[in-house]
Amino acid sequence: MRKLSSSQELFFTTLQEIQEEVVQIALSKCSCENAERLLYDVTYDTIYSIMELIDGYTKDNLQLDIIEKESEKSLKENIQLHDVCVDFIKS
């Protein structure tokens, strides 16, 4: 796994927690046999695509960043957010 700042690690851990919560809520409402796998795949693809958008790979005319308020540093510092997803988000 890459060396991340504490803010970067907190960001991805929080994404992981959000994914887990959303999947579990959806599973409680669904009776599909492979629903859990489907939900993890769909949420992973969604989160990964959002990280690609923030990294600047989706729209040339839309350049985004995520700034940690306290340190005023970019969470993109020294990393590509979409690349780090694979270390945290279930696919």
PDB file of C-alpha atoms in Angstrom:
ATOM      1  CA  MET A   1       0.000   0.000   0.000  1.00  0.00           C
ATOM      2  CA  ARG A   2       1.149   3.544  -0.725  1.00  0.00           C
ATOM      3  CA  LYS A   3       2.318   5.876   2.017  1.00  0.00           C
ATOM      4  CA  LEU A   4      -0.578   8.254   2.647  1.00  0.00           C
ATOM      5  CA  SER A   5      -0.927  11.278   4.848  1.00  0.00           C
ATOM      6  CA  SER A   6      -3.279  10.891   7.795  1.00  0.00           C
ATOM      7  CA  SER A   7      -5.879  13.046   5.987  1.00  0.00           C
ATOM      8  CA  GLN A   8      -5.638  10.923   2.844  1.00  0.00           C
ATOM      9  CA  GLU A   9      -5.981   7.721   4.832  1.00  0.00           C
ATOM     10  CA  LEU A  10      -8.945   9.114   6.773  1.00  0.00           C
ATOM     11  CA  PHE A  11     -10.607  10.131   3.486  1.00  0.00           C
ATOM     12  CA  PHE A  12     -10.315   6.643   1.979  1.00  0.00           C
ATOM     13  CA  THR A  13     -11.252   4.888   5.215  1.00  0.00           C
ATOM     14  CA  THR A  14     -14.364   7.061   5.356  1.00  0.00           C
ATOM     15  CA  LEU A  15     -15.217   6.143   1.745  1.00  0.00           C
ATOM     16  CA  GLN A  16     -14.827   2.498   2.733  1.00  0.00           C
ATOM     17  CA  GLU A  17     -17.172   3.001   5.701  1.00  0.00           C
ATOM     18  CA  ILE A  18     -19.728   4.755   3.496  1.00  0.00           C
ATOM     19  CA  GLN A  19     -19.583   1.898   0.989  1.00  0.00           C
ATOM     20  CA  GLU A  20     -20.070  -0.693   3.730  1.00  0.00           C
ATOM     21  CA  GLU A  21     -23.021   1.162   5.240  1.00  0.00           C
ATOM     22  CA  VAL A  22     -24.765   1.644   1.885  1.00  0.00           C
ATOM     23  CA  VAL A  23     -24.274  -2.003   0.921  1.00  0.00           C
ATOM     24  CA  GLN A  24     -25.602  -3.277   4.255  1.00  0.00           C
ATOM     25  CA  ILE A  25     -28.672  -1.018   4.114  1.00  0.00           C
ATOM     26  CA  ALA A  26     -29.406  -2.141   0.556  1.00  0.00           C
ATOM     27  CA  LEU A  27     -28.943  -5.807   1.491  1.00  0.00           C
ATOM     28  CA  SER A  28     -31.463  -5.492   4.291  1.00  0.00           C
ATOM     29  CA  LYS A  29     -34.012  -4.346   1.685  1.00  0.00           C
ATOM     30  CA  CYS A  30     -33.169  -6.952  -0.975  1.00  0.00           C
ATOM     31  CA  SER A  31     -33.456 -10.722  -1.217  1.00  0.00           C
ATOM     32  CA  CYS A  32     -31.298 -11.305  -4.308  1.00  0.00           C
ATOM     33  CA  GLU A  33     -28.866 -14.221  -4.103  1.00  0.00           C
ATOM     34  CA  ASN A  34     -25.770 -12.301  -5.296  1.00  0.00           C
ATOM     35  CA  ALA A  35     -26.904  -8.871  -4.141  1.00  0.00           C
ATOM     36  CA  GLU A  36     -23.893  -8.258  -1.902  1.00  0.00           C
ATOM     37  CA  ARG A  37     -21.372  -8.850  -4.721  1.00  0.00           C
ATOM     38  CA  LEU A  38     -23.428  -6.702  -7.089  1.00  0.00           C
ATOM     39  CA  LEU A  39     -23.646  -3.863  -4.579  1.00  0.00           C
ATOM     40  CA  TYR A  40     -19.909  -3.884  -3.872  1.00  0.00           C
ATOM     41  CA  ASP A  41     -19.173  -3.874  -7.601  1.00  0.00           C
ATOM     42  CA  VAL A  42     -21.574  -1.008  -8.300  1.00  0.00           C
ATOM     43  CA  THR A  43     -20.419   1.126  -5.369  1.00  0.00           C
ATOM     44  CA  TYR A  44     -16.753   0.488  -6.194  1.00  0.00           C
ATOM     45  CA  ASP A  45     -17.247   1.519  -9.813  1.00  0.00           C
ATOM     46  CA  THR A  46     -19.110   4.645  -8.699  1.00  0.00           C
ATOM     47  CA  ILE A  47     -16.496   5.697  -6.151  1.00  0.00           C
ATOM     48  CA  TYR A  48     -13.639   4.944  -8.566  1.00  0.00           C
ATOM     49  CA  SER A  49     -15.293   7.057 -11.272  1.00  0.00           C
ATOM     50  CA  ILE A  50     -15.757   9.953  -8.843  1.00  0.00           C
ATOM     51  CA  MET A  51     -12.056   9.746  -7.909  1.00  0.00           C
ATOM     52  CA  GLU A  52     -11.112   9.767 -11.616  1.00  0.00           C
ATOM     53  CA  LEU A  53     -13.247  12.888 -12.030  1.00  0.00           C
ATOM     54  CA  ILE A  54     -11.476  14.607  -9.126  1.00  0.00           C
ATOM     55  CA  ASP A  55      -8.089  13.481 -10.500  1.00  0.00           C
ATOM     56  CA  GLY A  56      -8.916  15.212 -13.793  1.00  0.00           C
ATOM     57  CA  TYR A  57      -9.331  12.200 -16.089  1.00  0.00           C
ATOM     58  CA  THR A  58     -13.013  12.627 -16.957  1.00  0.00           C
ATOM     59  CA  LYS A  59     -13.489  16.198 -18.160  1.00  0.00           C
ATOM     60  CA  ASP A  60     -10.670  18.401 -19.447  1.00  0.00           C
ATOM     61  CA  ASN A  61     -12.681  21.512 -18.632  1.00  0.00           C
ATOM     62  CA  LEU A  62     -13.435  20.429 -15.045  1.00  0.00           C
ATOM     63  CA  GLN A  63     -10.431  20.402 -12.724  1.00  0.00           C
ATOM     64  CA  LEU A  64     -11.262  19.601  -9.102  1.00  0.00           C
ATOM     65  CA  ASP A  65      -9.456  19.177  -5.823  1.00  0.00           C
ATOM     66  CA  ILE A  66     -10.231  18.175  -2.254  1.00  0.00           C
ATOM     67  CA  ILE A  67      -8.575  20.378   0.349  1.00  0.00           C
ATOM     68  CA  GLU A  68      -8.228  19.366   3.983  1.00  0.00           C
ATOM     69  CA  LYS A  69      -9.394  22.473   5.864  1.00  0.00           C
ATOM     70  CA  GLU A  70      -7.023  22.360   8.821  1.00  0.00           C
ATOM     71  CA  SER A  71      -3.776  21.896   6.886  1.00  0.00           C
ATOM     72  CA  GLU A  72      -5.035  23.484   3.643  1.00  0.00           C
ATOM     73  CA  LYS A  73      -3.300  20.647   1.759  1.00  0.00           C
ATOM     74  CA  SER A  74      -4.726  18.800  -1.201  1.00  0.00           C
ATOM     75  CA  LEU A  75      -5.715  15.189  -0.642  1.00  0.00           C
ATOM     76  CA  LYS A  76      -4.362  14.627  -4.157  1.00  0.00           C
ATOM     77  CA  GLU A  77      -0.847  15.533  -2.997  1.00  0.00           C
ATOM     78  CA  ASN A  78       1.611  12.904  -4.324  1.00  0.00           C
ATOM     79  CA  ILE A  79      -1.153  10.435  -5.266  1.00  0.00           C
ATOM     80  CA  GLN A  80      -3.876   9.748  -7.809  1.00  0.00           C
ATOM     81  CA  LEU A  81      -7.062   9.247  -5.808  1.00  0.00           C
ATOM     82  CA  HIS A  82      -8.469   6.643  -8.192  1.00  0.00           C
ATOM     83  CA  ASP A  83      -5.313   4.526  -7.880  1.00  0.00           C
ATOM     84  CA  VAL A  84      -5.576   4.439  -4.088  1.00  0.00           C
ATOM     85  CA  CYS A  85      -9.211   3.248  -4.203  1.00  0.00           C
ATOM     86  CA  VAL A  86      -8.050  -0.326  -4.854  1.00  0.00           C
ATOM     87  CA  ASP A  87      -6.337  -0.378  -1.445  1.00  0.00           C
ATOM     88  CA  PHE A  88      -9.448   0.642   0.494  1.00  0.00           C
ATOM     89  CA  ILE A  89     -12.679   0.064  -1.396  1.00  0.00           C
ATOM     90  CA  LYS A  90     -14.036  -3.445  -1.911  1.00  0.00           C
ATOM     91  CA  SER A  91     -14.307  -4.378  -5.545  1.00  0.00           C
TER      92      SER A  91
END
